[in-house]
Tab-separated table of C-alpha atoms in Angstrom:
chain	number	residue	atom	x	y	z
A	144	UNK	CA	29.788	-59.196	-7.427
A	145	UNK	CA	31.841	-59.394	-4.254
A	146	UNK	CA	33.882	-56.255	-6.069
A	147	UNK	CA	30.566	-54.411	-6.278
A	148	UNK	CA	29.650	-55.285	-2.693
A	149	UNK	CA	33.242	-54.096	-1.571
A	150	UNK	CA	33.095	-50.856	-3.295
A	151	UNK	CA	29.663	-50.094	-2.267
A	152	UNK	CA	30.589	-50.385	1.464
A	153	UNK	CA	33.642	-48.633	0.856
A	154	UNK	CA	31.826	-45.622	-0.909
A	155	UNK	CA	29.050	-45.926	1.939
A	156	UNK	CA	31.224	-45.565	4.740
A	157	UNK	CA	31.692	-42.113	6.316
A	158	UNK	CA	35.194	-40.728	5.425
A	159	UNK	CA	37.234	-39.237	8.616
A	160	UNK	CA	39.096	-36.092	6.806
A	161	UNK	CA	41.345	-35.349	9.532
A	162	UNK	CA	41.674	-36.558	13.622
A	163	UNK	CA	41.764	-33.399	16.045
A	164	UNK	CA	44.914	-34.374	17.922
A	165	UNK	CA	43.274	-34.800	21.315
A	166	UNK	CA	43.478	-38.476	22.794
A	167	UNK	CA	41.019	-39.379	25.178
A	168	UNK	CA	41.965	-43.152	26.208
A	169	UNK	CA	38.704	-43.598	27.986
A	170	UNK	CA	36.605	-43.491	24.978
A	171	UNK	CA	37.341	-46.227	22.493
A	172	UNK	CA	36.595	-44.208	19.651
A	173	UNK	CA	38.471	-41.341	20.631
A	174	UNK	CA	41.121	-42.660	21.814
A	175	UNK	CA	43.236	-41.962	18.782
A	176	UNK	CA	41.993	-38.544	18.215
A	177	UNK	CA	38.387	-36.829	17.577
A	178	UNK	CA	37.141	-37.799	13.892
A	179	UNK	CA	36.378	-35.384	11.770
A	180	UNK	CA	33.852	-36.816	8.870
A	181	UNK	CA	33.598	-35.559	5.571
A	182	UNK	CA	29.990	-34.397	6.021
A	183	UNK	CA	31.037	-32.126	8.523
A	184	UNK	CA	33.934	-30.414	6.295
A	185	UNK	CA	31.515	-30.371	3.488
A	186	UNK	CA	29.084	-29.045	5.673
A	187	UNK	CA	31.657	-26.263	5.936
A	188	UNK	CA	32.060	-25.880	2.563
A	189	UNK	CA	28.364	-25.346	1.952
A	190	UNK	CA	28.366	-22.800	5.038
A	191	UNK	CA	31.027	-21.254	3.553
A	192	UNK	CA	29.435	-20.779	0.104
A	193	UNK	CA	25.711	-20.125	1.257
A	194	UNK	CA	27.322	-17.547	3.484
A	195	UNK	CA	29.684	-15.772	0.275
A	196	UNK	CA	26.591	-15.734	-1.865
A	197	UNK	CA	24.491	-13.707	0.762
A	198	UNK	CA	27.477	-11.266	1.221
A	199	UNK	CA	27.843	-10.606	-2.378
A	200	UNK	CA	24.053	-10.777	-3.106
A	201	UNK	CA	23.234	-8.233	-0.423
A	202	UNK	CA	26.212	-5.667	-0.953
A	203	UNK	CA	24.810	-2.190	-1.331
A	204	UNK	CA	21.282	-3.119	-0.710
A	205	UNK	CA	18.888	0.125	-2.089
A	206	UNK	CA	15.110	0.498	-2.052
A	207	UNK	CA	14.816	1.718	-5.182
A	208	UNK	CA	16.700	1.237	-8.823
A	209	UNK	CA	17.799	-2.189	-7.153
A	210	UNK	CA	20.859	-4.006	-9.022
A	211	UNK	CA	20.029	-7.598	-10.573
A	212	UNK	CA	22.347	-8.958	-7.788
A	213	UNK	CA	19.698	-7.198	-5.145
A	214	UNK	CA	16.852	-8.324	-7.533
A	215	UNK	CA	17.903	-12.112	-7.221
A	216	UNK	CA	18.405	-11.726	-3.438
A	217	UNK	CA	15.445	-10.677	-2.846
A	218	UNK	CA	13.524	-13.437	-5.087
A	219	UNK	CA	15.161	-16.049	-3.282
A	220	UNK	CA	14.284	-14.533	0.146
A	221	UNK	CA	10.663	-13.755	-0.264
A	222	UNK	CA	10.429	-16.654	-2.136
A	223	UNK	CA	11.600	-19.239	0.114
A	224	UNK	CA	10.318	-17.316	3.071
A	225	UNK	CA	6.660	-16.823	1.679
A	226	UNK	CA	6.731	-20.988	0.405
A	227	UNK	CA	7.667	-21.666	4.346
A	228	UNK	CA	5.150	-19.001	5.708
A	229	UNK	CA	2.579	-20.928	3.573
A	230	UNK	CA	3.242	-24.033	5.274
A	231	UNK	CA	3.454	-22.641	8.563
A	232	UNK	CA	0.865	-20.182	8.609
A	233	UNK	CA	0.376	-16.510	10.189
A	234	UNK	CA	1.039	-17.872	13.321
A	235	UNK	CA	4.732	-19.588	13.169
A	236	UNK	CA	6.075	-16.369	11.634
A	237	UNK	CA	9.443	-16.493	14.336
A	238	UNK	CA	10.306	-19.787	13.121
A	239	UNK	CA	10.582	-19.407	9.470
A	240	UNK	CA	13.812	-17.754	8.833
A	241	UNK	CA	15.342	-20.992	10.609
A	242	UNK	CA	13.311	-23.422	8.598
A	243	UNK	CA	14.300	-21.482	5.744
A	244	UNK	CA	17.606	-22.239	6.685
A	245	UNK	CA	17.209	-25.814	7.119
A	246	UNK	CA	15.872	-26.027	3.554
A	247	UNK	CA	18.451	-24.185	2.595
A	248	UNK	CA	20.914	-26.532	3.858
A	249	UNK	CA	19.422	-29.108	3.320
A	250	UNK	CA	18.765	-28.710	-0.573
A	251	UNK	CA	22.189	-27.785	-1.016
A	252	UNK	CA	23.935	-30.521	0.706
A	253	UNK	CA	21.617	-33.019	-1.556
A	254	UNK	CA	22.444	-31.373	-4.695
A	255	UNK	CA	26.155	-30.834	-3.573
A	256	UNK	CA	26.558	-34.371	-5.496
A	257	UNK	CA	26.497	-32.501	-8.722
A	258	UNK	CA	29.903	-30.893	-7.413
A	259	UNK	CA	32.005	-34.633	-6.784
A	260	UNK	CA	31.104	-33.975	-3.433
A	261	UNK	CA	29.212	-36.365	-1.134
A	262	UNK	CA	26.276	-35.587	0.672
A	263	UNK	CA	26.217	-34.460	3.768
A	264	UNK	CA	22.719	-35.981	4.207
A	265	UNK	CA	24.310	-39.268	3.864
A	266	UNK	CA	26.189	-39.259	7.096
A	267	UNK	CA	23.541	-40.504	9.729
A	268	UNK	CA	24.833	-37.522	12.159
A	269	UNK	CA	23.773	-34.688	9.972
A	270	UNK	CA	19.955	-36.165	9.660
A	271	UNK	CA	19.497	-36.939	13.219
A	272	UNK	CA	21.226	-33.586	14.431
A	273	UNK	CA	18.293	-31.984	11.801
A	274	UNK	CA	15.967	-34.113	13.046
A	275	UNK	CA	16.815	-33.705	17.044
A	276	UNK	CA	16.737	-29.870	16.582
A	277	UNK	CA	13.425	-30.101	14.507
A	278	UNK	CA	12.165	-31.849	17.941
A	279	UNK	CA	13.229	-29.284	20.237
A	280	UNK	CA	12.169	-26.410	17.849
A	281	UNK	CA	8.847	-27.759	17.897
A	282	UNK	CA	8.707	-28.300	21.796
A	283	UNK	CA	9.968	-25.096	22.756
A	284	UNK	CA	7.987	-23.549	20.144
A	285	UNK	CA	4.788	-25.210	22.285
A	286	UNK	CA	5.952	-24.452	26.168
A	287	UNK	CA	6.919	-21.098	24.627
A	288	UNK	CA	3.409	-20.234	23.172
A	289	UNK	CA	1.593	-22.473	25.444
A	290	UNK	CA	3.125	-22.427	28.484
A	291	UNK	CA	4.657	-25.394	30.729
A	292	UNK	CA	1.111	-26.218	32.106
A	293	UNK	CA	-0.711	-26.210	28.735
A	294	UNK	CA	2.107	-27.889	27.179
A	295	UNK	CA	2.253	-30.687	29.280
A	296	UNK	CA	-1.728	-30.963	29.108
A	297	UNK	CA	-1.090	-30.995	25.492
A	298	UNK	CA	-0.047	-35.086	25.608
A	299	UNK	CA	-3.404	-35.552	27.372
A	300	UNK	CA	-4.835	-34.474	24.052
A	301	UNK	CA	-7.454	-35.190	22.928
A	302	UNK	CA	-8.288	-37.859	25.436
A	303	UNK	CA	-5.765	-39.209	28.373
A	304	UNK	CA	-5.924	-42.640	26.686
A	305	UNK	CA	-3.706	-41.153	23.756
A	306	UNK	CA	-0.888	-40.117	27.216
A	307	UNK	CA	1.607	-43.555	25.658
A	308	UNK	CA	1.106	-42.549	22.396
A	309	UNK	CA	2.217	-38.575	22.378
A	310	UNK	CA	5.117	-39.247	24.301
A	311	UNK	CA	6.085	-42.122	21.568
A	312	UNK	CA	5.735	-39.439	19.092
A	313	UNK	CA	8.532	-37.633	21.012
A	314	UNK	CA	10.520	-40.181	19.791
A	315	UNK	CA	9.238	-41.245	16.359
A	316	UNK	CA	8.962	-37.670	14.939
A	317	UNK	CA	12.173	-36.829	15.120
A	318	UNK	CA	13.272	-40.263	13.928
A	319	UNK	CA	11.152	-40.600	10.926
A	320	UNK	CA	12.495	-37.132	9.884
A	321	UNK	CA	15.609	-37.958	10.347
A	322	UNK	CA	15.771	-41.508	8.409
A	323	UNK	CA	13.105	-40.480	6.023
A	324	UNK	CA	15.623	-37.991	5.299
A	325	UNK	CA	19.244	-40.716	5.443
A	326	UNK	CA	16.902	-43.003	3.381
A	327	UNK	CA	16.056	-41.192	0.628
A	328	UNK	CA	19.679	-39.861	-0.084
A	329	UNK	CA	21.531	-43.027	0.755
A	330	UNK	CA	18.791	-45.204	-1.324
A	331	UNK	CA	19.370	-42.112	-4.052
A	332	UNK	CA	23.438	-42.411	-3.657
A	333	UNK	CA	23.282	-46.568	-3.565
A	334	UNK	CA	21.375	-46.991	-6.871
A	335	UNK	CA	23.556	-43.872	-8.629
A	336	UNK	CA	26.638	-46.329	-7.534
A	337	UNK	CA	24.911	-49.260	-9.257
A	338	UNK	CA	24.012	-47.298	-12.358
A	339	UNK	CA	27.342	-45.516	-12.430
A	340	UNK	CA	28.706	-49.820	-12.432
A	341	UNK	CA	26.459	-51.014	-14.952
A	342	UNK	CA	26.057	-48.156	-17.023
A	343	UNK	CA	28.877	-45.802	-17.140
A	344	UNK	CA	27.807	-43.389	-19.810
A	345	UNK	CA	24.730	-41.204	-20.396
A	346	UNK	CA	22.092	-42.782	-18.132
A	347	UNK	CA	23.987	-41.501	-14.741
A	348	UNK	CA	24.027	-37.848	-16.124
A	349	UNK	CA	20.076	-38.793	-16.602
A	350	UNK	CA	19.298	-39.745	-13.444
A	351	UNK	CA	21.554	-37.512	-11.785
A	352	UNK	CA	19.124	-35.052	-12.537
A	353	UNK	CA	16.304	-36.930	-10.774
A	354	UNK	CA	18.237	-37.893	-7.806
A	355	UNK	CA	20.410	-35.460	-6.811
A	356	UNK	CA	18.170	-32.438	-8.091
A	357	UNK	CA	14.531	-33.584	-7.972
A	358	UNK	CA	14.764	-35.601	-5.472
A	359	UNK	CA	17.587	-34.204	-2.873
A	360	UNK	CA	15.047	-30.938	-3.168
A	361	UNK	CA	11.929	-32.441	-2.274
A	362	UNK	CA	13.549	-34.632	0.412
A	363	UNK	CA	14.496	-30.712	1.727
A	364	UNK	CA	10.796	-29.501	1.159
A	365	UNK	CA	9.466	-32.496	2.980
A	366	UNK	CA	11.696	-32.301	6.176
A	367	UNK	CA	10.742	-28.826	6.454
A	368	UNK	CA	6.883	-28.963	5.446
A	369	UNK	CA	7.282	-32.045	8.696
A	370	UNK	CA	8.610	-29.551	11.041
A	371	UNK	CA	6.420	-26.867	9.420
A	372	UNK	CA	3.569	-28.643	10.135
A	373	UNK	CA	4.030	-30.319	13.795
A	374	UNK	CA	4.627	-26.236	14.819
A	375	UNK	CA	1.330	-25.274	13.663
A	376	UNK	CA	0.183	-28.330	15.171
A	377	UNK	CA	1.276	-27.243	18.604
A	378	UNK	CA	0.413	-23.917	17.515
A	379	UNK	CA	-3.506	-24.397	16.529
A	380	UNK	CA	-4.650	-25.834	19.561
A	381	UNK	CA	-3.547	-23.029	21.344
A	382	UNK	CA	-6.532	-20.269	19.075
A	383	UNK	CA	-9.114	-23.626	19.537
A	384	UNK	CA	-8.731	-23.224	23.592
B	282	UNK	CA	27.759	-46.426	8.173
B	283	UNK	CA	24.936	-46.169	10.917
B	284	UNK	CA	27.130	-45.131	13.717
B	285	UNK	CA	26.532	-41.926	15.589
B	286	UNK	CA	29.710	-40.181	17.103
B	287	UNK	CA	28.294	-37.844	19.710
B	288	UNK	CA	31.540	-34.986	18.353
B	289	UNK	CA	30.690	-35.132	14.834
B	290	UNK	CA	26.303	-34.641	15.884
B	291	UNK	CA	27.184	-31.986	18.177
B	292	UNK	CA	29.624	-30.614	15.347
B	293	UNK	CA	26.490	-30.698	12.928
B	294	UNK	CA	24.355	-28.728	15.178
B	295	UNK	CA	26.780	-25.902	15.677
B	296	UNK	CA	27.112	-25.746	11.875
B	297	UNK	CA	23.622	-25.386	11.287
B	298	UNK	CA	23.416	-22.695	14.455
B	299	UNK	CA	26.076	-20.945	12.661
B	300	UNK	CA	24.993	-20.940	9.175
B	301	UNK	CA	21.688	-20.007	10.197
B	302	UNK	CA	22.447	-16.769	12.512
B	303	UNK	CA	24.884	-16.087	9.585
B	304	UNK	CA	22.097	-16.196	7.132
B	305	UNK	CA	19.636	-14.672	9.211
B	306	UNK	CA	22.619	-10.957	9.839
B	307	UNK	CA	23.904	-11.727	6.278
B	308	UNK	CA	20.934	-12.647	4.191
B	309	UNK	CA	17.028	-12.316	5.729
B	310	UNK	CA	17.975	-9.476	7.899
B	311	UNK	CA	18.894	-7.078	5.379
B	312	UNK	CA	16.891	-8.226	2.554
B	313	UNK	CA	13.626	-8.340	4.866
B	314	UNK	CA	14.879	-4.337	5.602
B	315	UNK	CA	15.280	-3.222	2.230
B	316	UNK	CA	11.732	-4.779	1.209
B	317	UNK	CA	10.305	-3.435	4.680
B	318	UNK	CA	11.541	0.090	4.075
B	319	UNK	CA	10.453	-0.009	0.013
B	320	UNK	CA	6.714	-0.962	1.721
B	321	UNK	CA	7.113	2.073	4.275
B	322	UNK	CA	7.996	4.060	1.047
B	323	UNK	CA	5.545	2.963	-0.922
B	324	UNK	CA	2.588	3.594	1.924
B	325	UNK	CA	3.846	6.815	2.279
B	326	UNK	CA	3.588	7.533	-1.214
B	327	UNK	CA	0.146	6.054	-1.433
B	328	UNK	CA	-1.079	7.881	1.627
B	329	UNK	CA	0.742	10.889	-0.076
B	330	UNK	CA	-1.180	10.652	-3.347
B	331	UNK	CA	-4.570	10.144	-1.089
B	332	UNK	CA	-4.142	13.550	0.413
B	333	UNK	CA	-3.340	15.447	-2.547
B	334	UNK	CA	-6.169	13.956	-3.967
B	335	UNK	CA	-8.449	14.787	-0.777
B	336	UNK	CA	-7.199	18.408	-1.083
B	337	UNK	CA	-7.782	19.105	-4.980
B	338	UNK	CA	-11.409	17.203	-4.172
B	339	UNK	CA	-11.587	19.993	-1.649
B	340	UNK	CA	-10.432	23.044	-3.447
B	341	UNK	CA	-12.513	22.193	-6.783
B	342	UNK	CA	-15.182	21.733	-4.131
B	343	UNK	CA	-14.281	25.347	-2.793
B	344	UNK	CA	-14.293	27.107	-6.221
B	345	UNK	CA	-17.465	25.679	-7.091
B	346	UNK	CA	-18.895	27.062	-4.072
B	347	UNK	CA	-17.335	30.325	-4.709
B	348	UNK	CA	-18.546	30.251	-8.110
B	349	UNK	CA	-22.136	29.649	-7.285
B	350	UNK	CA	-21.707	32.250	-5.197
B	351	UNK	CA	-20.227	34.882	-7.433
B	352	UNK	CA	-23.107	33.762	-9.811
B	353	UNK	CA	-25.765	34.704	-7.359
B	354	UNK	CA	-24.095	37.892	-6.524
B	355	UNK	CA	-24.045	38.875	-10.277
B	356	UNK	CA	-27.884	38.043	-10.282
B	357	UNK	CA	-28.581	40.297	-6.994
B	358	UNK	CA	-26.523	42.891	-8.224
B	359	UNK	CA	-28.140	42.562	-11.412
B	360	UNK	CA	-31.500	42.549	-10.032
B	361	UNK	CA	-30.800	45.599	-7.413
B	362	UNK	CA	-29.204	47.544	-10.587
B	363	UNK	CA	-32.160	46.933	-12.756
B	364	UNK	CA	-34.761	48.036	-9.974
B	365	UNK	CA	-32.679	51.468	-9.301
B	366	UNK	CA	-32.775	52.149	-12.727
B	367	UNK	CA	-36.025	51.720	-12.938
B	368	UNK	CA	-36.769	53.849	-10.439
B	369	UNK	CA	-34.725	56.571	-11.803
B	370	UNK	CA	-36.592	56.173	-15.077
B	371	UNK	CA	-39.614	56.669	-13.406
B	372	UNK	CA	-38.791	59.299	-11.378
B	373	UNK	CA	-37.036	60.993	-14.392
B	374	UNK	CA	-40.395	60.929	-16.190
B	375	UNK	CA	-42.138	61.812	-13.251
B	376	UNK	CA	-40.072	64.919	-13.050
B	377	UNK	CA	-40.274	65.981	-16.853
B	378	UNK	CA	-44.220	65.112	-16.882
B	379	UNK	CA	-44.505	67.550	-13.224
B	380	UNK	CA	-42.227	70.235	-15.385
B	381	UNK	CA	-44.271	69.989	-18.763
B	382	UNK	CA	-47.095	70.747	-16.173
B	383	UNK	CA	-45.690	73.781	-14.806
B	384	UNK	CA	-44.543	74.994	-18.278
B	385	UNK	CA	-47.796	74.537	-19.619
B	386	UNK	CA	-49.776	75.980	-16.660
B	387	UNK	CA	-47.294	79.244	-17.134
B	388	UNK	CA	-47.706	79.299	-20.549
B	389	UNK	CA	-51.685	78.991	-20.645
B	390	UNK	CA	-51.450	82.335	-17.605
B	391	UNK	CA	-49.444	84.052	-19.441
B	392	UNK	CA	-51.064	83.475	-22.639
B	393	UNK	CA	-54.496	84.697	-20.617
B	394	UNK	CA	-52.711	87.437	-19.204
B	395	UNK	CA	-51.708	88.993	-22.757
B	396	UNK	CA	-55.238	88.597	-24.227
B	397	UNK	CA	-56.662	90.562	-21.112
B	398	UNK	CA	-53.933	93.110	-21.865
B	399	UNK	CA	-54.947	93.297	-25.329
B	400	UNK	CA	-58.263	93.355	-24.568
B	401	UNK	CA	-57.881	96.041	-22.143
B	402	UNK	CA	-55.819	98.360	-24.938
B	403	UNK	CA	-58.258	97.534	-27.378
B	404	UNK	CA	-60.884	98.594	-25.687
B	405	UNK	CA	-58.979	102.003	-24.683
B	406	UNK	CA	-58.211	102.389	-27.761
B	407	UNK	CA	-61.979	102.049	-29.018
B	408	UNK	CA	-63.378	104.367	-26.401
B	409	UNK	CA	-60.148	107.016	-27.489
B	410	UNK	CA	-61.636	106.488	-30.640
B	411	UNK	CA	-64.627	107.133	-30.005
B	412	UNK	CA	-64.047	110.161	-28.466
B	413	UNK	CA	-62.581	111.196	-31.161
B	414	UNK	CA	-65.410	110.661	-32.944
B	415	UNK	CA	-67.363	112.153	-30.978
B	416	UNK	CA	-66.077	115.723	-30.905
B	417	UNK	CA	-65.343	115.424	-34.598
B	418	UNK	CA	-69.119	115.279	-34.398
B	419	UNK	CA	-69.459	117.298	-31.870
B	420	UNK	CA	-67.738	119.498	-33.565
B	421	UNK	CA	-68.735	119.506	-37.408
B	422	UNK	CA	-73.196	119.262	-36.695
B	423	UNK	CA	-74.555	119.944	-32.695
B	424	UNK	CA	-78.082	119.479	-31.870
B	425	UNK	CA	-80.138	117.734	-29.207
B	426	UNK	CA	-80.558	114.525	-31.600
B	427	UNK	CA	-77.140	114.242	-32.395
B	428	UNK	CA	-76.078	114.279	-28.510
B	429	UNK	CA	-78.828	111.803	-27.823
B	430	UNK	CA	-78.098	109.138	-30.544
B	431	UNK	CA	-74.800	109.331	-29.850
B	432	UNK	CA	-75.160	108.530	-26.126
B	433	UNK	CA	-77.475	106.336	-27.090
B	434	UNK	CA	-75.032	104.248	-29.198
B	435	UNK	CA	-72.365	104.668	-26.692
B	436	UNK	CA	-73.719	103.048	-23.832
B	437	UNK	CA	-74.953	100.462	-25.568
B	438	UNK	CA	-71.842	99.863	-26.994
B	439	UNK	CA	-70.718	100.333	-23.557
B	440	UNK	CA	-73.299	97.768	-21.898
B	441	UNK	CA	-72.458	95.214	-24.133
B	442	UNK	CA	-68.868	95.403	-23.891
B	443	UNK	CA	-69.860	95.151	-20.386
């Protein structure tokens, strides 16, 4: 058991790839040379590819007698744009081509497990740097529609008593987002390992399909229907007034 | 495992910066064009199709005008035609009765005119005749009675001719 232990750390811990060769002595961690983790060359790699597909997908782009390359761009734009729009609504239409984005990214580094690779999701970094920007979309989304004044009124809402508890949520949005998010893919990627040690055959290829696929996809839908939904939040109040 | 590095967070959030104005020149941009202009296109052609409509609505409109039109022309024309002729007709028998008239007012003169002439020679020729008669007569037996009758008969021939 102490094996299984030992190899489960081992797979849990976040690679370093490669060290930039900068030393800075006055930071512990640094001091050798900046990490670089394996989520964030992966995260390349899925950059990389997304990016490729887009380029080759949108080549020669016509308005009529459209290729089947055009035809599938366009389904997976209009469809992923109109599933964010519906979550969104009429009024958040700036902010969905970056949510779209997000789920983008997000669904692909899940499912990116299927490829050998592992998931980006699983570094801590990735989800709270999703999470953090998620935040700040949705507070500059408010003080952008709002303004400052209304925006700051906004935590007074809907009765001062509530003042503690909207600046908490400042904190604990972005935080359940983000480990809702680590959670799910590390729980997914710890009991894969234990399958993959009790059951070698078969069974992983099973639930591969459920955690990797079903699961790393929803996990995507969810952290964007979040953000999704604390914009229109900010959003609404502003039509009530 | 749970350790944030400040380089790797601030690497992540560059990534997703990148990758998402990449996406947004590389894949929304011109996808959301294409499907913009084919809209545009489309509208056009609808608002195309609405107008050609609205302008064969307006010309069948037009010629069924015109042809009510024409039709009550062809009536008054018709009408106008029909009353002239009419007209004529009557004045055409008008005429040929006023002539008949005329031909038969000559006719009946002249026709009164030749009996009078006749008359008159008839009655020349009787009193010739009678002459003659009278002087073969006169000639053949004389005598007071003779003359007398004979006188006598004359003028009363001659008063009742009269």
């Amino acid at each position: 058991m102490g094996n299984l232990a030992e190899y489960l750390m081992e797979e849990l811990e976040c690679e370093t790839v490669f060290k930039i060769p900068i030393r800075i002595p006055q930071i512990a961690a640094y001091a050798d040379g900046i990490p670089v983790h394996e989520s964030i060359v992966v995260t390349w790699i899925i950059m990389a590819v997304l990016i490729l597909i887009s380029i080759i997908l949108t080549r020669n782009l016509k308005v009529d007698h459209i290729s089947k390359r055009q035809a599938v761009a366009e389904l997976i734009v209009t469809r992923l744009t109109g599933l964010v729009e519906g979550m969104i609504g009429e009024n958040g239409k700036a902010y969905v081509t970056w949510l779209t984005t997000v789920l983008l990214y997000i669904g692909v580094a899940n499912a990116i497990g299927l490829f050998g690779m592992k998931a980006p999701t699983k570094d801590l970094n990735v989800t709270v740097a999703l999470a953090v920007m998620s935040i700040i979309l949705v507070e500059a989304a408010g003080i952008y529609q709002l303004g400052i004044k209304r925006w700051l009124h906004k935590f007074l809402e809907p009765v001062a008593v509530v003042l503690p508890i909207n600046i908490l949520e400042l904190v604990t949005r972005p935080l359940s987002l983000c480990m809702r998010l680590f959670g799910n893919v590390l729980g997914a990627f710890v009991i894969m390992e234990l399958i993959k040690f009790v059951v070698p055959v078969i069974l992983p290829a099973v639930l591969c399909c459920y955690f990797d696929v079903f699961d790393g996809l929803l996990q995507a839908y969810v952290f964007v229907f979040l953000t999704s939904m604390y914009i229109s939040e900010m959003l609404e109040t502003e039509e009530e007034a | 495992m749970l350790s944030v590095d400040p380089f790797n967070l601030i690497c992540t959030v560059v990534n997703l910066l990148i990758l998402f104005v990449a996406l947004r020149i590389f894949l929304f941009k011109p996808v959301q064009k294409i499907i913009a202009e084919r809209q545009a296109q489309a509208d056009a052609q609808l608002k195309d199709a609405a107008a050609k409509q609205q302008e064969a609505q307006n010309l069948k409109e037009q010629y069924s005008s015109s042809l009510a039109k024409a039709e009550e022309e062809k009536r008054q024309l018709l009408n106008t035609a029909r009353k002239e002729a009419d007209e004529q007709y009557q004045k055409i028998v008008d005429e040929a009765k006023a002539q008949a008239k005329q031909i038969e007012e000559r006719a009946t003169a002249d026709a009164e005119n030749r009996k009078n002439r006749i008359l008159k020679n008839t009655e020349k020729e009787i009193a010739d005749m009678v002459v003659a008669a009278a002087e073969k007569m006169v000639g053949s037996q004389s005598g007071v009675k003779i003359d007398r009758s004979l006188y006598d008969e004359f003028l009363g021939k001659a008063g009742e001719e009269q």
